[in-house]
Coordinates of C-alpha atoms and ligand atoms in Angstrom, one line a residue:
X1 CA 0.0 0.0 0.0
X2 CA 1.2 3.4 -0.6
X3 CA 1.6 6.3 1.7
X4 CA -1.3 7.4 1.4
X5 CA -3.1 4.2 1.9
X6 CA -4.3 3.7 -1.5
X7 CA -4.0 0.2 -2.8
X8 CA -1.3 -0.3 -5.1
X9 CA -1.4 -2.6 -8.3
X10 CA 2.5 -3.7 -8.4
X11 CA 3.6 -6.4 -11.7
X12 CA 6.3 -8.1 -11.1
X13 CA 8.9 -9.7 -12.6
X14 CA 8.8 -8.3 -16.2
X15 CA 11.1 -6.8 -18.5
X16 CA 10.4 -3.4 -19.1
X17 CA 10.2 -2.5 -23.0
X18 CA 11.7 1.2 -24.1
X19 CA 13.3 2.2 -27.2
X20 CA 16.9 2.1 -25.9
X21 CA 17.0 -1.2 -23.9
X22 CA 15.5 -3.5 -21.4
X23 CA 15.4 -3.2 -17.9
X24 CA 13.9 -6.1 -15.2
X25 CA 11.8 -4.1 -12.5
X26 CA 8.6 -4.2 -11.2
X27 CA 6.5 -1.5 -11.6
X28 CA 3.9 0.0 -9.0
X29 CA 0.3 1.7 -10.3
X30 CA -1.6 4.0 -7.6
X31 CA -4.9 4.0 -10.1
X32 CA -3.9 6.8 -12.6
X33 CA -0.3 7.1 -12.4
X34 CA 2.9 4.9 -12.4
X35 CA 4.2 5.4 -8.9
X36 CA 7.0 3.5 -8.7
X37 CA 9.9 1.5 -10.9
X38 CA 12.2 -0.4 -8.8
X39 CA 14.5 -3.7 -9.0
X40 CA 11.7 -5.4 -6.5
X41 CA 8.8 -3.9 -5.1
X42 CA 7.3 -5.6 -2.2
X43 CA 3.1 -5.5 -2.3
X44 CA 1.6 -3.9 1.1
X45 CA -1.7 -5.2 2.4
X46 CA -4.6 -4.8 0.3
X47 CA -2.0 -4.9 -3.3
X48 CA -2.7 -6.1 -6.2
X49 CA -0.2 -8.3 -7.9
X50 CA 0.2 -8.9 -11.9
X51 CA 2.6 -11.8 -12.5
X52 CA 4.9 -10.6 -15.7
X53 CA 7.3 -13.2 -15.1
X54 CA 8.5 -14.0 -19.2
X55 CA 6.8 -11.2 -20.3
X56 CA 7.6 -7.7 -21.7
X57 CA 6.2 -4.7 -20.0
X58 CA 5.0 -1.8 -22.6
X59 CA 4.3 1.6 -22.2
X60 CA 0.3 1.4 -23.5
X61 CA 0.3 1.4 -27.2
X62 CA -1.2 4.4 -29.1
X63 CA -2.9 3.6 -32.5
X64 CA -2.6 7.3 -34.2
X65 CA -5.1 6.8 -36.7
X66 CA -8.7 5.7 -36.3
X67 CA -12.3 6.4 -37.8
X68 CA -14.9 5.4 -35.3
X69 CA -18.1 6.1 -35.8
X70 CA -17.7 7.7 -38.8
X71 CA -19.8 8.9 -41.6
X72 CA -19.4 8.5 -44.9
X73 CA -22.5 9.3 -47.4
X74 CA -25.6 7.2 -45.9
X75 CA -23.1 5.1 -44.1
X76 CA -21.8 4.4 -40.9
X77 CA -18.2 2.7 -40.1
X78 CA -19.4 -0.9 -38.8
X79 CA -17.2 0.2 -35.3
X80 CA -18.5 2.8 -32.8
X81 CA -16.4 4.6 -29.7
X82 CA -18.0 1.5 -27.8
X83 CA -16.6 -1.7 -29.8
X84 CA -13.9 0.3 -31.4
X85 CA -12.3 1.6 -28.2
X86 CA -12.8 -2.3 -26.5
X87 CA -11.6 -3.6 -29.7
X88 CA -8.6 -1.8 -29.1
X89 CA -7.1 -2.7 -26.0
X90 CA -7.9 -6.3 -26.3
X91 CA -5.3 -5.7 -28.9
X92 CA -2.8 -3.9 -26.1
X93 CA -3.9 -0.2 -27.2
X94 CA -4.4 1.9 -24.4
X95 CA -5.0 5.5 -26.4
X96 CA -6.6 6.0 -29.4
X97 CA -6.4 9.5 -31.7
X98 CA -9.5 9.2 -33.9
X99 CA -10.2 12.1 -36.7
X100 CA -12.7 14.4 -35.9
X101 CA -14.3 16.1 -39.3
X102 CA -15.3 19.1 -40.2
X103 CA -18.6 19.0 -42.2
X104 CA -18.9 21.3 -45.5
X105 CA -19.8 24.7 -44.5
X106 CA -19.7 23.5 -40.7
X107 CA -17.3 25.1 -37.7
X108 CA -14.2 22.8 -36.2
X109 CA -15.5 23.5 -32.7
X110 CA -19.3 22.0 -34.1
X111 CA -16.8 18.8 -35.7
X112 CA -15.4 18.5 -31.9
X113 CA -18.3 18.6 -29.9
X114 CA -19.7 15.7 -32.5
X115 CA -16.8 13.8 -31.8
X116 CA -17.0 14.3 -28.1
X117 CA -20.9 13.1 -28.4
X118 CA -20.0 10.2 -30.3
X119 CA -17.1 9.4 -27.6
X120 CA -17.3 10.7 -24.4
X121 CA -18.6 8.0 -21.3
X122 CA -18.0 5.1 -23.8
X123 CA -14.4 4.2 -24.4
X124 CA -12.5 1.0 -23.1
X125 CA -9.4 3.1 -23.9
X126 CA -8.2 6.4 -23.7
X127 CA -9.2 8.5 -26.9
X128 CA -8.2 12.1 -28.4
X129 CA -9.1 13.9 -31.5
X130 CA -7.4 15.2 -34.5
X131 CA -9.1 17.8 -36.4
X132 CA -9.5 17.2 -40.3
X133 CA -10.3 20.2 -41.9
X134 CA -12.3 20.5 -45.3
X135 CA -13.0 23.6 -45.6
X136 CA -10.8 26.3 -44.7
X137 CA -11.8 29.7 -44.5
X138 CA -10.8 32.8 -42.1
X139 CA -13.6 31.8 -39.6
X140 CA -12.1 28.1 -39.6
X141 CA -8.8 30.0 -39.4
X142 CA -9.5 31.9 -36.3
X143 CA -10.8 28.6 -34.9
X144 CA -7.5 27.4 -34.5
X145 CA -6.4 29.4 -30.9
X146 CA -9.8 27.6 -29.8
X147 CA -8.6 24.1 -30.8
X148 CA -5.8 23.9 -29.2
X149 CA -7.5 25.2 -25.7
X150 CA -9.5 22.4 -26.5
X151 CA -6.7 20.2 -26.4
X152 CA -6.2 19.4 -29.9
X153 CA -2.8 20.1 -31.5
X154 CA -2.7 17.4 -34.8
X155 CA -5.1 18.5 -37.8
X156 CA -5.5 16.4 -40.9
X157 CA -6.1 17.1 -44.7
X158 CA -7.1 15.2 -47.4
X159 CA -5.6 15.8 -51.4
X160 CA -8.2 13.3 -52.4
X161 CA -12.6 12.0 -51.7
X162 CA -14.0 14.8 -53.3
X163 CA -16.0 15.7 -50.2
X164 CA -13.1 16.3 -47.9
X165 CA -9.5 17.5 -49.7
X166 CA -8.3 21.0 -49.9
X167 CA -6.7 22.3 -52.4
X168 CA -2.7 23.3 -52.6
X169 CA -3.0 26.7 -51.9
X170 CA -5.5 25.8 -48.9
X171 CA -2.9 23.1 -47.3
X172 CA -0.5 25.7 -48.0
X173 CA -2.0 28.4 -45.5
X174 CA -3.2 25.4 -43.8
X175 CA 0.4 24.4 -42.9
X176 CA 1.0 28.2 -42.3
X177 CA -1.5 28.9 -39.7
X178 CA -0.3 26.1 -37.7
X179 CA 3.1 26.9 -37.5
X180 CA 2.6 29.3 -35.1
X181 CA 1.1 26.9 -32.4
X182 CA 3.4 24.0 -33.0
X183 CA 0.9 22.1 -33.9
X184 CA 1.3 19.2 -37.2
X185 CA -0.7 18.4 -40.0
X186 CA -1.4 14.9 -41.2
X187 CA -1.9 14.4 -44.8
X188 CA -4.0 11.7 -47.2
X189 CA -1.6 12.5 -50.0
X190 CA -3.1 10.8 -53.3
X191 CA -4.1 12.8 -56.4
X192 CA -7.6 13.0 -55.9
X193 CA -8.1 14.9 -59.8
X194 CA -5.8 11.4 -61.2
X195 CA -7.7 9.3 -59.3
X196 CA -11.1 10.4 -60.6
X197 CA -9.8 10.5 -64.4
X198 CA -8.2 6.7 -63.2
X199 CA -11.5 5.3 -62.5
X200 CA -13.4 6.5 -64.9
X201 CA -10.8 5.3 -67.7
X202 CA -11.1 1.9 -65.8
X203 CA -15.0 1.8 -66.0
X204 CA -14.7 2.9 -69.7
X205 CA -13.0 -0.3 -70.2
X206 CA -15.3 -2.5 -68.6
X207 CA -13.6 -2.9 -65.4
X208 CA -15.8 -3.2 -62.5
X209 CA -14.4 -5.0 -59.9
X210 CA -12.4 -4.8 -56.6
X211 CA -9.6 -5.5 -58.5
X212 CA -9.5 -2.3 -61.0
X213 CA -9.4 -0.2 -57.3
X214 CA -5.6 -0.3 -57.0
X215 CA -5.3 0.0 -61.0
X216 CA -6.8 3.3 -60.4
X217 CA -4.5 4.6 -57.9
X218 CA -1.2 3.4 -58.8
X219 CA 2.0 4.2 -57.0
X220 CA 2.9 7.6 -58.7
X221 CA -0.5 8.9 -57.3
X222 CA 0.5 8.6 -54.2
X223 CA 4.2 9.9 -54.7
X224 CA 3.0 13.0 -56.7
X225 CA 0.9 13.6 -53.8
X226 CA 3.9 13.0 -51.1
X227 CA 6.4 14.9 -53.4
X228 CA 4.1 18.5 -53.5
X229 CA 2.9 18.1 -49.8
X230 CA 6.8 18.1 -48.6
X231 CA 7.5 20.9 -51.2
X232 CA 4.5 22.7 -49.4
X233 CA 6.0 22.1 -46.4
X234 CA 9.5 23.4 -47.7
X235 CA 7.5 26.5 -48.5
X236 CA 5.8 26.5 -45.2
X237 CA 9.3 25.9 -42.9
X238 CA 6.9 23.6 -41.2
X239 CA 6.7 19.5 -40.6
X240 CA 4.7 17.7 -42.4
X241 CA 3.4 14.1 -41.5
X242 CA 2.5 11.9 -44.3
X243 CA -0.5 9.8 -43.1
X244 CA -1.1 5.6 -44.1
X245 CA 2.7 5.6 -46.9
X246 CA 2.0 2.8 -48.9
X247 CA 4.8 2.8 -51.8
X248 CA 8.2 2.7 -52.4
X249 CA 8.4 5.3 -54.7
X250 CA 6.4 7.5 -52.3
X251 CA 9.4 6.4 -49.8
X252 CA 11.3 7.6 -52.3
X253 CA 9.6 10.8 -51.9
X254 CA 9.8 11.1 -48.3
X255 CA 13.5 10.4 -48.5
X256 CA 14.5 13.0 -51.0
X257 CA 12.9 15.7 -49.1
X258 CA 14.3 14.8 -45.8
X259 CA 17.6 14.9 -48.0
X260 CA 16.3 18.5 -48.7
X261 CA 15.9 19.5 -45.1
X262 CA 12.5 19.4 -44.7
X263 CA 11.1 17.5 -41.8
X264 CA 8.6 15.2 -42.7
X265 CA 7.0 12.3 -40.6
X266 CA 6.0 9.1 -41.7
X267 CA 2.8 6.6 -41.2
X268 CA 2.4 3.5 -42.7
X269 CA 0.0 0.6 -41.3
X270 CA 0.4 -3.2 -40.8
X271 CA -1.8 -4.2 -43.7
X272 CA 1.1 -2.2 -45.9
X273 CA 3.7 -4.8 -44.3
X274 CA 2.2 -7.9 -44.4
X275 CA -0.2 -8.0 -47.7
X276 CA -0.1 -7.5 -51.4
X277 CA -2.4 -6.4 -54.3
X278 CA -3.1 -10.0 -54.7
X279 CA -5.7 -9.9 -52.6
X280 CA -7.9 -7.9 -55.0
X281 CA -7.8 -10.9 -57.1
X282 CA -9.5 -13.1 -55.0
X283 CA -12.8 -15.3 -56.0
X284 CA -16.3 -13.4 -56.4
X285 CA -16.1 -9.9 -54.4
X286 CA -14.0 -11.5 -52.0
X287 CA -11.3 -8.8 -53.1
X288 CA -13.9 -5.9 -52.0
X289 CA -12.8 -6.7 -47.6
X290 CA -9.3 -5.3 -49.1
X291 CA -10.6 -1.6 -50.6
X292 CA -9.1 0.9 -48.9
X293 CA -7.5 3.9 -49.9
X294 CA -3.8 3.8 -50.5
X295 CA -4.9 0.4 -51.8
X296 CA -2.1 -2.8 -50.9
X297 CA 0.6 -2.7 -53.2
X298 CA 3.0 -4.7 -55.2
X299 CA 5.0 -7.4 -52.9
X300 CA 8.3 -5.3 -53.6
X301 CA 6.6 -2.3 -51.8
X302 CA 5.6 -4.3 -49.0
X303 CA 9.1 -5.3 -48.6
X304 CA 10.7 -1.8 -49.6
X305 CA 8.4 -0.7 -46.3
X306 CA 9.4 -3.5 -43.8
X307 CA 13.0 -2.6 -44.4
X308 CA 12.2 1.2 -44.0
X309 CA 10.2 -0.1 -40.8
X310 CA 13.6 -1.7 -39.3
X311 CA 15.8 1.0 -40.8
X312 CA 13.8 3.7 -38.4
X313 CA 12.5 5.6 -41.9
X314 CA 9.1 5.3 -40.5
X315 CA 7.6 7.0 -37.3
X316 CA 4.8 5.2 -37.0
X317 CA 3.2 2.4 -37.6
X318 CA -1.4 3.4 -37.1
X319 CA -4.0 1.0 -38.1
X320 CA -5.9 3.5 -40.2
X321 CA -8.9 1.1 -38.9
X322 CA -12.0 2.2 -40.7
X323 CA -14.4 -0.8 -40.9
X324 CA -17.4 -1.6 -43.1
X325 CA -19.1 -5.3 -43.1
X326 CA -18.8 -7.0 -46.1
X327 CA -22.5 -7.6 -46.0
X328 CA -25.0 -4.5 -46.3
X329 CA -21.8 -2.1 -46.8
X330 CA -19.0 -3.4 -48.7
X331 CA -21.2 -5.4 -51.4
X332 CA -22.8 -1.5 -51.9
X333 CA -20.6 -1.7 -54.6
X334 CA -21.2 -5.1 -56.5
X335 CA -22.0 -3.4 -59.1
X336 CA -19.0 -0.7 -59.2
X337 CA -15.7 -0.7 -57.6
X338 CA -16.3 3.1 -57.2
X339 CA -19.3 2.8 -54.9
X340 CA -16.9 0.0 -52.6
X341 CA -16.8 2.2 -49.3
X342 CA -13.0 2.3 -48.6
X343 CA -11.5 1.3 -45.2
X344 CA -10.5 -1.8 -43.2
X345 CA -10.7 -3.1 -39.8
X346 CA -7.5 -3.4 -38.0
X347 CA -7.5 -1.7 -34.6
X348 CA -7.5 -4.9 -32.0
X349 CA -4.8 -6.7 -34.3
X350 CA -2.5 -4.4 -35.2
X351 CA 0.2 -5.2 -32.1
X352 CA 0.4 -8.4 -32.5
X353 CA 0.3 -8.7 -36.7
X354 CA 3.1 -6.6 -36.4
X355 CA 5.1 -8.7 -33.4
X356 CA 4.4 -11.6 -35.5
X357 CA 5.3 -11.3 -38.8
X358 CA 8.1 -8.6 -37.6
X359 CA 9.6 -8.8 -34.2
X360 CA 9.0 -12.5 -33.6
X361 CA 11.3 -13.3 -36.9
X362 CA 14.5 -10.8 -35.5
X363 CA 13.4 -8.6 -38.0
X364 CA 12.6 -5.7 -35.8
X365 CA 13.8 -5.3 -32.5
X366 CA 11.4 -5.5 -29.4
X367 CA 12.6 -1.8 -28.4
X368 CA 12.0 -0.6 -31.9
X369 CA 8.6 -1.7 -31.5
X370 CA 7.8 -0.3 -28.6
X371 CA 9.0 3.2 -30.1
X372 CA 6.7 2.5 -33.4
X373 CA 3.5 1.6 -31.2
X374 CA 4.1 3.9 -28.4
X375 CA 6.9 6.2 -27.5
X376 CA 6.9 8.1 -31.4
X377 CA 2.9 8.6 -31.7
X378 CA 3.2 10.5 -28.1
X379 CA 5.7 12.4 -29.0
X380 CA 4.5 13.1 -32.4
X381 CA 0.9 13.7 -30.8
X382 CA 1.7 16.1 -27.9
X383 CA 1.5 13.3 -25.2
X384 CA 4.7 12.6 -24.5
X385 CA 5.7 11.5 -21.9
X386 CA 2.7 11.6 -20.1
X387 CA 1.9 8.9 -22.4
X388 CA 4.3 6.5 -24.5
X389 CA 6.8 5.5 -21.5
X390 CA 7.1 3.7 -18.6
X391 CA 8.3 6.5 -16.2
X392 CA 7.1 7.6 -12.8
X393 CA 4.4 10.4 -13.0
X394 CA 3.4 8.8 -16.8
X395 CA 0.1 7.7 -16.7
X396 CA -0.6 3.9 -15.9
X397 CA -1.0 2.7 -19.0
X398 CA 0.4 -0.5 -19.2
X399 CA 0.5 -3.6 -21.8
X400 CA 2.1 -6.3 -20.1
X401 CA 3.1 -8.6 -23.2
X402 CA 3.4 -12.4 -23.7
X403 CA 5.8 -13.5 -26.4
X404 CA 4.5 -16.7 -26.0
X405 CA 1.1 -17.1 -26.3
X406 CA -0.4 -18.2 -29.1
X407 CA -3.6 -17.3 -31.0
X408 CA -5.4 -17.4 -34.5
X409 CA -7.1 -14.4 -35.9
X410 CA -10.6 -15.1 -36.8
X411 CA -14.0 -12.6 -36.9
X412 CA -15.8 -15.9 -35.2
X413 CA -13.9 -14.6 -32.1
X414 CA -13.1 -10.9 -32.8
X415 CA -13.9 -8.0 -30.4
X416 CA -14.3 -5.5 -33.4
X417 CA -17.8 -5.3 -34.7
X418 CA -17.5 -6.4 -38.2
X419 CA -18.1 -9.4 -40.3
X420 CA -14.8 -9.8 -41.9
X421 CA -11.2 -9.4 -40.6
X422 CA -8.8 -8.9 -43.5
X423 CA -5.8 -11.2 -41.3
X424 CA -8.2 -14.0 -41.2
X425 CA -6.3 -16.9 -39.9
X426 CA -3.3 -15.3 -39.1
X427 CA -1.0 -17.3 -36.6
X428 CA -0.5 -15.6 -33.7
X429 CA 2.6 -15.2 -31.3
X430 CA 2.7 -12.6 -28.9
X431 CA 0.0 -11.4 -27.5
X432 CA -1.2 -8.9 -25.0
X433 CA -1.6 -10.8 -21.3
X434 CA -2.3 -7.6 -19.4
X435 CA -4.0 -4.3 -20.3
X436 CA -4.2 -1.3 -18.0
X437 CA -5.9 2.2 -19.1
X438 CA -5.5 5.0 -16.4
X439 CA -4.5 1.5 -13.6
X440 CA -7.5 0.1 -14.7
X441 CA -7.6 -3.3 -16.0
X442 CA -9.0 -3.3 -19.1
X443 CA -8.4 -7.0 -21.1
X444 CA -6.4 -9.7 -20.6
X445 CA -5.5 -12.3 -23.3
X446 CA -7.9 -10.6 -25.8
X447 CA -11.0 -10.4 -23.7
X448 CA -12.6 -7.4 -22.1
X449 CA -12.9 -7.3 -18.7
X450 CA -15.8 -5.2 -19.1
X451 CA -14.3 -1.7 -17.2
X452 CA -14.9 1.3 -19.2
X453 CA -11.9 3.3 -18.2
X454 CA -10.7 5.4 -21.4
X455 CA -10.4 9.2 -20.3
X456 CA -10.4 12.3 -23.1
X457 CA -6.7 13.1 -23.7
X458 CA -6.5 16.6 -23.5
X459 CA -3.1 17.5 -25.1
Ligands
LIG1 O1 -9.7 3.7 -47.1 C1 -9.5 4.4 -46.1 N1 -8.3 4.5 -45.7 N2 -10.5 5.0 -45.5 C2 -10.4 5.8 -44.4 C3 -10.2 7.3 -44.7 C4 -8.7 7.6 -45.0 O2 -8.4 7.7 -46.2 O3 -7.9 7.6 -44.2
LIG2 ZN1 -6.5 8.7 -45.5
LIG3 ZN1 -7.6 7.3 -42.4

């Protein structure tokens, strides 16, 4: 027990994860905050104890890049704030940052307080906002002081979806007026004008499929985009942070203009890493659970970005989980790859996909991961290190890690709410034992425990 007689929960015997080693201690949580790290820490009356004994000890993930709840036309993403956010840290996320949207004609502050209806009182993990704006103006402008009282400091933009990209001269002032406060600007950077004249010219031919999606948005699409956003961040002095890279040639991109001096940040998301284009070939409409926008690339990309992954090009590595059932949603577009709403699910898999298929082979170190998942999106994100480190005074958000266990990925048995997981029957090692949001525990091996105790992250 702690000085001031609150009950401690202490776990033991693990090896605690941070991007420049490992370190055996046990850690002590007083509820909301990590209290103590020592060699041994011996439980008082009343303590809690959380074997870790074989198991790595995580600061709490943080999955950058979600759409909960969203809408898109008459739809709505299959996942809400309630089985997104549960989803998540049966997966070993402990903070989300979702994208809050500014409607046509509509105010950011109106986009916030939707998001905070759609969130607050209902997430297993701990959530904040990023502001996409799509339509800038000089009233949205002034908004700005007001979003970052709000506690929002990362924005978003899109270059492509008709109903939500800016122009170049708007993400140019966009990147502008945010320079000021520090804050960063994410970016969808595809060519949304060569991406309309690329599916027409595929439906011209006949080509109606899942499989003429990635014809019409081809690699250079996205490195067009990715070359004139880091220009426009050259012009701006300001860093830019390229959202969901899917290409080698728009690695390409990203390299030359760090060459350049400009500082850019880069996204990319395990369904990047571990599949290929291949997938839109599959039997029937099978090839429709894979549309999503970049679309999975050619197998020499996937490898170009694993080797960026381990070579530290990346920052981050964010789900970009946006899910639609294949039933009643994705099969909307039968008829026309076009009307295929784009997205995937990915949000309670993502930390163990990527353990698998990258850490578990020696192909990225445990400590690397740990500053991928957690320690780079809290820095990036303003949370740092409240968040994204095991420290005392960080929050306690934990993911106590097995490197072990085994599982299969299946929607049978899936937490998210969606028919279809694109990594069905993916084997499994490494999972999440342990998950604590704010000291709470939250899920253990994959299951919820059924506490709600994800907190707005004001940053
Ligand atoms: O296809 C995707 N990724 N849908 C979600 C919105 C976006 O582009 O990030
Ligand atoms: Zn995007
Ligand atoms: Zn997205």
């Amino acid at each position: 027990m702690s000085k001031e007689g609150i009950r401690l929960i202490i776990i033991q015997n693990g090896q605690l994860v941070s991007p420049s080693g490992l370190t055996r201690a046990d850690l002590a949580l007083d509820g909301g905050r990590i209290v103590a790290i020592e060699p041994h820490i011996e439980p008082g009356e009343g303590d809690t104890v959380h074997d870790a004994a074989g198991c790595y000890v995580f600061p709490g993930f943080i999955d950058g890049h979600t759409h909960l709840d969203m809408e898109s036309g008459s739809l709505v993403t299959a996942d809400d704030f309630t089985t997104g956010t549960r989803a998540a840290v049966c997966g070993g996320t402990t903070t989300i940052v979702d994208f809050a949207t500014q409607d046509k004609g509509g105010t950011l502050n109106d986009a916030l307080d939707a998001w905070h209806k759609k969130a607050d009182g209902k997430c297993s993990c701990n959530y904040a906002f990023h502001m996409a704006i799509t339509d800038w103006n000089d009233q949205v402008k002034a908004e700005l002081p007001e979003m970052f009282r709000r506690g929002v400091t990362s924005f978003k933009a899109y270059m492509a979806y008709d109903a939500l990209k800016v122009n170049d001269a708007e993400l140019l002032e966009i990147l502008q007026s945010l320079k000021p406060f520090g804050g960063i600007l994410g970016v969808h950077c595809e060519n949304g004008l060569l991406v309309n004249e690329l599916q027409a010219r595929q439906k011209e031919l006949g080509h109606f499929g899942p499989d003429a999606h990635p014809v019409s948005r081809p690699a250079e699409v996205e490195a067009e985009a990715v070359n004139r956003l880091c220009y426009l961040g050259k012009l701006a002095d300001t860093p830019v942070h390229v959202v969901h890279l899917s290409t080698e040639l728009g690695l390409e991109e990203v390299r030359a203009a760090r060459k350049k001096g400009v500082k850019v940040y880069a996204e990319t998301c395990p369904q990047y890493l571990t599949m290929d284009e291949s997938r839109y070939k599959a039997p029937g409409f099978e090839g429709a659970k894979y549309v999503m926008s970049p679309p999975l690339r050619t197998p020499a990309d996937v490898q170009a970005l694993r080797k960026a992954v381990a070579a530290g090009e990346i920052d981050t590595i964010a789900t970009d989980h946006c899910s639609y059932n294949f039933k009643g949603q994705k099969d909307l577009g039968i008829e026309d790859f076009t009307r295929i709403p784009n997205g995937g699910p990915g949000i309670e898999h993502r930390p163990m996909v990527v353990y698998t298929s990258m850490v578990q082979p020696g192909e990225l170190a445990v400590t690397d991961f740990c500053r991928l998942l957690a320690e780079n999106p809290a820095k990036l994100f303003g949370m740092y290190p409240r968040k994204g480190v095991l420290a005392v005074g960080s929050d306690a958000d934990v993911t106590v890690w097995d490197p072990e266990a085994k599982t299969v990925i299946t929607a049978a048995r899936q937490q998210q709410n969606v028919d279809y997981t694109p990594y069905e029957g993916f084997a499994v090692t490494g999972m999440p034992k342990a998950v604590f949001v704010g000291g709470v525990l939250a899920a253990e091996y994959g299951q919820p425990t059924g506490l709600v105790a994800g907190t707005y992250v004001k940053r």
